[in-house]
Short mmCIF file of C-alpha atoms in Angstrom, two decimals:
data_model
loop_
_atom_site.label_atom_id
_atom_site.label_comp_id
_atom_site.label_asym_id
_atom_site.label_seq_id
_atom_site.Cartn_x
_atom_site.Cartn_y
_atom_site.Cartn_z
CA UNK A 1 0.00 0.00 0.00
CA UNK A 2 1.19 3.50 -0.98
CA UNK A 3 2.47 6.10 1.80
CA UNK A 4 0.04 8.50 0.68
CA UNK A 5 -2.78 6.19 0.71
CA UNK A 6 -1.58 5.20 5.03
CA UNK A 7 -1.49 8.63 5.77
CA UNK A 8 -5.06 8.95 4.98
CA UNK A 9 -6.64 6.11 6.15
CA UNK A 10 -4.52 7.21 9.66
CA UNK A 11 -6.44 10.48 9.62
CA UNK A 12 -9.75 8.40 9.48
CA UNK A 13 -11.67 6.96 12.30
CA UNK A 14 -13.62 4.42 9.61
CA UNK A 15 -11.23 1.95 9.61
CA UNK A 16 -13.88 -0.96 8.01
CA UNK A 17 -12.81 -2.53 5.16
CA UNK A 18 -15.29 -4.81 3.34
CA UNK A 19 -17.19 -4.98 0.44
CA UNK A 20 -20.93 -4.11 0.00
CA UNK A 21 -22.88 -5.88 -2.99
CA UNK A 22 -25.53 -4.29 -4.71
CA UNK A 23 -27.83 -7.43 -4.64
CA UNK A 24 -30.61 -7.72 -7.07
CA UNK A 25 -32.61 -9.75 -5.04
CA UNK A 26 -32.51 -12.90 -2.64
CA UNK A 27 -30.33 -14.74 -4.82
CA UNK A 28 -27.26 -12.19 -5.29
CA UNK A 29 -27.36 -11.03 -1.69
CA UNK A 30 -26.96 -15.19 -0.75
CA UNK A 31 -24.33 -14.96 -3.40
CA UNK A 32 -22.41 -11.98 -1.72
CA UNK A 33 -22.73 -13.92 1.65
CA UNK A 34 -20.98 -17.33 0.40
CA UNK A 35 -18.11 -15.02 -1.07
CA UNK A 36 -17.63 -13.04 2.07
CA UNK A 37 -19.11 -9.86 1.72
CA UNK A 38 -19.69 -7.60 4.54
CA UNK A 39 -23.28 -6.25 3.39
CA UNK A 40 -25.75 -6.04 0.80
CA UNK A 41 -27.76 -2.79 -0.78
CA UNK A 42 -30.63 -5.07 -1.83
CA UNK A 43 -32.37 -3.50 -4.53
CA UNK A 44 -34.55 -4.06 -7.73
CA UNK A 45 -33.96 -3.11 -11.20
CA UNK A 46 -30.28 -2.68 -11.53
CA UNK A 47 -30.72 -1.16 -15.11
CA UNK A 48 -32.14 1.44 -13.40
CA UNK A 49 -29.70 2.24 -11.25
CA UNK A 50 -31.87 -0.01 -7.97
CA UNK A 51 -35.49 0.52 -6.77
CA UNK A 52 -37.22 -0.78 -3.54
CA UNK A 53 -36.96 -4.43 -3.97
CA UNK A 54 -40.24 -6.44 -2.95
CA UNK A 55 -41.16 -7.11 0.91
CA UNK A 56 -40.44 -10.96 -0.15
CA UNK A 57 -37.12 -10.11 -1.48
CA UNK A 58 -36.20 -8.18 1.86
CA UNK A 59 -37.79 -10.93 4.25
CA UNK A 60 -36.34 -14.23 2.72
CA UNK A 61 -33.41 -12.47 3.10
CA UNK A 62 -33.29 -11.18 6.41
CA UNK A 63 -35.25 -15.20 7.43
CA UNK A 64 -32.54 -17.18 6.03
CA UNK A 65 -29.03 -15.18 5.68
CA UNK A 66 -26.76 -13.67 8.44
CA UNK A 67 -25.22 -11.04 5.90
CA UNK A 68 -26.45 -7.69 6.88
CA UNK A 69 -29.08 -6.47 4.57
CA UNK A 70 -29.67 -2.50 4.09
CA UNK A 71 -32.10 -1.81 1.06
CA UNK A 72 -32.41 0.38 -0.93
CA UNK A 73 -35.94 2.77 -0.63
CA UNK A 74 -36.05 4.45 -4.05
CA UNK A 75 -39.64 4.65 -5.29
CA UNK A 76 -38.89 4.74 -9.31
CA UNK A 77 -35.73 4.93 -11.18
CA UNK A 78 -34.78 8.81 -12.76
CA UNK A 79 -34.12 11.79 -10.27
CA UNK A 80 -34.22 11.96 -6.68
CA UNK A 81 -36.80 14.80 -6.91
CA UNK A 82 -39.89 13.46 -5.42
CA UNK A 83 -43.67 14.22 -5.32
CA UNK A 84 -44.99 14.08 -2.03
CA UNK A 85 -46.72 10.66 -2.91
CA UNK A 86 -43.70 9.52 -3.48
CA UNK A 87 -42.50 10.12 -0.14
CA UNK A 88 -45.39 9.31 1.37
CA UNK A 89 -44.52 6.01 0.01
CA UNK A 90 -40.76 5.97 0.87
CA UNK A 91 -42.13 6.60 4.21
CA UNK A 92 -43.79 3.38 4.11
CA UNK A 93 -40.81 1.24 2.85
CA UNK A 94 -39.15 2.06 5.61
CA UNK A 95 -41.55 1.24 8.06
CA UNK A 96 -41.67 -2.47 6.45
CA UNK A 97 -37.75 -2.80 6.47
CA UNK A 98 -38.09 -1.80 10.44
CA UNK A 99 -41.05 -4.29 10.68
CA UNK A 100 -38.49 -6.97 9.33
CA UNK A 101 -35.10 -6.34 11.20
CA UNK A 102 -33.14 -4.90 8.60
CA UNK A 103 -29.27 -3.71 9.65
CA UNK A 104 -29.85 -0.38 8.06
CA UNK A 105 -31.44 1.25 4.95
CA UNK A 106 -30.56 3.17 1.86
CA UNK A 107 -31.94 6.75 1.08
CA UNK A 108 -30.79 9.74 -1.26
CA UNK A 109 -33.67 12.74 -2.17
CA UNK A 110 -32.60 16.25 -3.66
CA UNK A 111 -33.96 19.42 -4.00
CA UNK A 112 -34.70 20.82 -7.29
CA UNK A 113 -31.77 22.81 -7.21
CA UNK A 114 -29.39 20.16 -6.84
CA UNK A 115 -29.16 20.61 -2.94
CA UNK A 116 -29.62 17.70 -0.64
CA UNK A 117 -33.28 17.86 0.65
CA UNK A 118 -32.05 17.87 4.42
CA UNK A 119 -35.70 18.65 6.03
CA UNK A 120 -36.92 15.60 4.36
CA UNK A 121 -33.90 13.48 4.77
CA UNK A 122 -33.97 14.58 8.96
CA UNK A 123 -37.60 13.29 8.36
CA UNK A 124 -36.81 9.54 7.20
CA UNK A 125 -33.70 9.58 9.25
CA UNK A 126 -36.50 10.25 12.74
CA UNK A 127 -38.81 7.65 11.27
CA UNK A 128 -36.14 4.48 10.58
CA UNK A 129 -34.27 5.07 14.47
CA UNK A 130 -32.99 2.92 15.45
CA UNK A 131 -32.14 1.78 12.10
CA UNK A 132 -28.42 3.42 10.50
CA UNK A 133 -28.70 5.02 7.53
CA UNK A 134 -26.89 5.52 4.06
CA UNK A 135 -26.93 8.02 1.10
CA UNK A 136 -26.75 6.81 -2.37
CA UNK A 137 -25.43 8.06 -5.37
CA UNK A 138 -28.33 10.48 -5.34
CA UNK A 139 -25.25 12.31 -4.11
CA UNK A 140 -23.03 12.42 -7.14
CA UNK A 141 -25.95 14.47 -8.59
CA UNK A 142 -26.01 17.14 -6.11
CA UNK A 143 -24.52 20.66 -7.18
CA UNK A 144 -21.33 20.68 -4.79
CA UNK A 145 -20.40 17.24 -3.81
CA UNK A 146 -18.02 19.05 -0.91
CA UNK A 147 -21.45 20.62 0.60
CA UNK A 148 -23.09 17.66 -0.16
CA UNK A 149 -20.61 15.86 2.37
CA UNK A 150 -20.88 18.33 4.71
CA UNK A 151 -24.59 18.12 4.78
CA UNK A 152 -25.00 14.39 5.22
CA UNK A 153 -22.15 14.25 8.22
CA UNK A 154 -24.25 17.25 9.60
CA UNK A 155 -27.54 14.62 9.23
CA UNK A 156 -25.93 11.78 10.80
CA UNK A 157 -25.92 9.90 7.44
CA UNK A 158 -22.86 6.58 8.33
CA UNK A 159 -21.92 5.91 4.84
CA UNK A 160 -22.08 7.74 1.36
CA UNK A 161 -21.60 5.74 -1.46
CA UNK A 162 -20.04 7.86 -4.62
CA UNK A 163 -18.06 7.61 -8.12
CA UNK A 164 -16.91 10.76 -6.81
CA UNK A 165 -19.18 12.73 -9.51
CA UNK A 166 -18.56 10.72 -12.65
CA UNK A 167 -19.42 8.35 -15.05
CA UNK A 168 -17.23 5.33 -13.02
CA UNK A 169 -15.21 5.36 -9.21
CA UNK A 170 -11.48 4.76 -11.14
CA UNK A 171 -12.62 7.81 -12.86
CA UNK A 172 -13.56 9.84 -10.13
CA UNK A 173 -11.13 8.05 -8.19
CA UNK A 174 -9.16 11.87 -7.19
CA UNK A 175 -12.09 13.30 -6.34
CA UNK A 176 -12.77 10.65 -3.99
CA UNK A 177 -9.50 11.03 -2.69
CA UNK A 178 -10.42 14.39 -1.66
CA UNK A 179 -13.68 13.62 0.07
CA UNK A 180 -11.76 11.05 1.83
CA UNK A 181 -9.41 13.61 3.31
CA UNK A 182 -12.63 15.97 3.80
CA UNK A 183 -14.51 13.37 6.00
CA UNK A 184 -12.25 12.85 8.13
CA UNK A 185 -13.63 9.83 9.40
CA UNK A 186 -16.55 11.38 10.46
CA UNK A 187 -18.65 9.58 7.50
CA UNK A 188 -17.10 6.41 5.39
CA UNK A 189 -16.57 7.29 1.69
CA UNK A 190 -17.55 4.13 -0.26
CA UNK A 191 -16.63 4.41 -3.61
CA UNK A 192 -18.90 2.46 -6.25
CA UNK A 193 -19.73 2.10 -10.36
CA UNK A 194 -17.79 0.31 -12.66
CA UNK A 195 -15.64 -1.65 -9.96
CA UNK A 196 -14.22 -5.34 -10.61
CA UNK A 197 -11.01 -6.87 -9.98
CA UNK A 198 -9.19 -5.38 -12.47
CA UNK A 199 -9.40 -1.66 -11.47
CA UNK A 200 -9.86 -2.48 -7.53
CA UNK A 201 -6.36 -2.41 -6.45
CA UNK A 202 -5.83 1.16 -8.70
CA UNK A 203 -8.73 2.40 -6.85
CA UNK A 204 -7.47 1.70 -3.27
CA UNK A 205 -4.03 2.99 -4.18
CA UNK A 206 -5.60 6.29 -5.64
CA UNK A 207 -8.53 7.06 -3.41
CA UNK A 208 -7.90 6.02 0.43
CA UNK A 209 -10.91 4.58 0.83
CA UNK A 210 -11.53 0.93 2.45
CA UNK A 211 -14.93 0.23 1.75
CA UNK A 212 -16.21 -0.81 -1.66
CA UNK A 213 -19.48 -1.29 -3.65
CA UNK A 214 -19.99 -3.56 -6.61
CA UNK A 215 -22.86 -5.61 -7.98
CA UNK A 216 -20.09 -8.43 -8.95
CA UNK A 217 -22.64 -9.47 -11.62
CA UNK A 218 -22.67 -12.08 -14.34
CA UNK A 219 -25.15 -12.82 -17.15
CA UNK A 220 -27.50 -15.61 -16.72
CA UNK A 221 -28.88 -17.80 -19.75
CA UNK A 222 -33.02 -18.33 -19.93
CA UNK A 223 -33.16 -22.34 -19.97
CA UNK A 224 -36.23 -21.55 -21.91
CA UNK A 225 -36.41 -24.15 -24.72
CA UNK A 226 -39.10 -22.18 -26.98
CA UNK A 227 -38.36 -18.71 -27.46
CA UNK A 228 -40.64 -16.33 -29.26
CA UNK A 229 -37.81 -13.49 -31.36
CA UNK A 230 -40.60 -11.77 -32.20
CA UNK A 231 -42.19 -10.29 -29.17
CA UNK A 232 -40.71 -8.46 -26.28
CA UNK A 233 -41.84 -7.82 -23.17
CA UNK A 234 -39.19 -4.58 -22.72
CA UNK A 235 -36.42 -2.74 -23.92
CA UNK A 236 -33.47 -5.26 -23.35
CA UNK A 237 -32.25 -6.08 -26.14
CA UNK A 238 -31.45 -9.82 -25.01
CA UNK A 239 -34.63 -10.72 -22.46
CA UNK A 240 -33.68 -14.90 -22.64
CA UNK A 241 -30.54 -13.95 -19.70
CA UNK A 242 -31.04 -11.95 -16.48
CA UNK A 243 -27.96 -10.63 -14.13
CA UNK A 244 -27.12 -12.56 -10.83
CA UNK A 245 -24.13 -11.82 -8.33
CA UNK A 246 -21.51 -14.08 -9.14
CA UNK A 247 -19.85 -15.94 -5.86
CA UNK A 248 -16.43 -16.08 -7.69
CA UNK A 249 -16.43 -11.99 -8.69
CA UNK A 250 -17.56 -11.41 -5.19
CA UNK A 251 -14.27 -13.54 -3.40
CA UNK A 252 -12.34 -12.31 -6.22
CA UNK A 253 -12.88 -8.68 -4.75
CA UNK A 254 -13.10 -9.34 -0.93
CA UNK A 255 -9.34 -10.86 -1.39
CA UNK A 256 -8.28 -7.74 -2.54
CA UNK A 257 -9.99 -5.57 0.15
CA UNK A 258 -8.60 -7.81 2.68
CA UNK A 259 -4.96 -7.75 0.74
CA UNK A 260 -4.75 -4.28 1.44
CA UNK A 261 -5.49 -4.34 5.35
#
């Protein structure tokens, strides 16, 4: 590990390495558990960056696997702007994942001006206690990440995850390096999009961070014998596979993390 990258991590307090799947479902959050994840974001519709998955999809989960399990409560894909039906019904997804034991949950709403919507965040924050609570990347599309940051530490938020602003983490990977040294272990930086082995181990060296999300996914074939080429019931282009967490990606990653401690 780099000199640079130990004299950050010393001026943090978050010293928790791990990995965090983004699980799309029962399935890939059993998958992160058998290759030694430290928690799942379960979530629906990964295409659309993850919605509320289903009150089966949380229970089975939190029933049958010891992996913590924080989902996600995002009502639709699109912005984080929401209608006040829409957080009416946020309200009520977290309600169920306190019903059901869950080790934390997932938020991230805006204002339309690109500011984090802190009265309504305080809001959800009072309602899921004793529940911790995370931002998404709801905050790489907020106007000034740095007040951003500053705004969730003042909210109590544990954990934001963030590509640091861009299209992938290796390419935000210096920004992230900065909000590192801004948190000051006061709130964990968990860097996420676009991460697999292959760019890990650049991204640890270049941001200081030491907690990382992935969906560690692989493509799953339809064992459907009769196919119809002519219909569709979406807009995938290839609806006979479906995306699972892959046990093999997810060790492949946690031996890196835990390389690097």
């Amino acid at each position: 590990m780099s000199s640079n990258v130990m004299d950050r991590n010393s001026n943090s307090s978050v010293e928790n390495w791990g990995l965090e799947v983004c699980a799309n479902g029962y399935e890939s959050a059993l998958a992160a558990q058998n290759g030694g994840a430290k928690r799942v974001e379960l979530c629906d519709n990964l295409a659309e960056g993850g919605t509320t998955p289903s009150y089966a999809q949380i229970a089975l989960a939190k029933k049958n696997l010891s992996i913590e399990i924080w989902p996600i409560i995002r009502p639709r894909g699109g912005d984080f702007l929401y209608t006040d039906l829409e957080f009416e019904l946020i309200k009520e997804d977290i309600k169920i994942c306190k019903s059901l034991n869950c080790d934390g949950i997932v938020i991230g709403i805006l204002k339309a001006d690109g500011e984090i919507d802190k009265e309504r965040c305080a809001t959800l924050i009072e309602l899921a206690k004793p529940l911790s609570i995370s931002f998404h990347r709801a905050f790489d599309m907020s106007n000034n990440l740095e007040k951003s940051l500053e705004d969730l530490i003042e909210l109590g938020i544990v954990r934001v995850l963030s590509s640091g602003g861009s299209s992938s983490a290796i390419k935000g990977a210096e920004t992230l390096a900065r909000l590192v040294l801004q948190a000051k272990g006061r709130i964990s930086i968990m860097p996420g999009a676009g991460i697999n082995e292959n760019n890990l181990q650049q991204l640890i060296d270049k941001s200081g961070a030491t907690e990382f999300h992935a969906s560690a996914k692989e493509f799953v074939s339809s064992k459907m014998k009769f196919r119809n080429s002519e219909s569709k019931m979406g807009n995938i282009d290839d609806e006979y596979q479906y995306e699972l967490s892959s046990v093999e990606k997810v060790r492949a990653l946690v031996k890196i993390i835990n390389d690097n401690q």
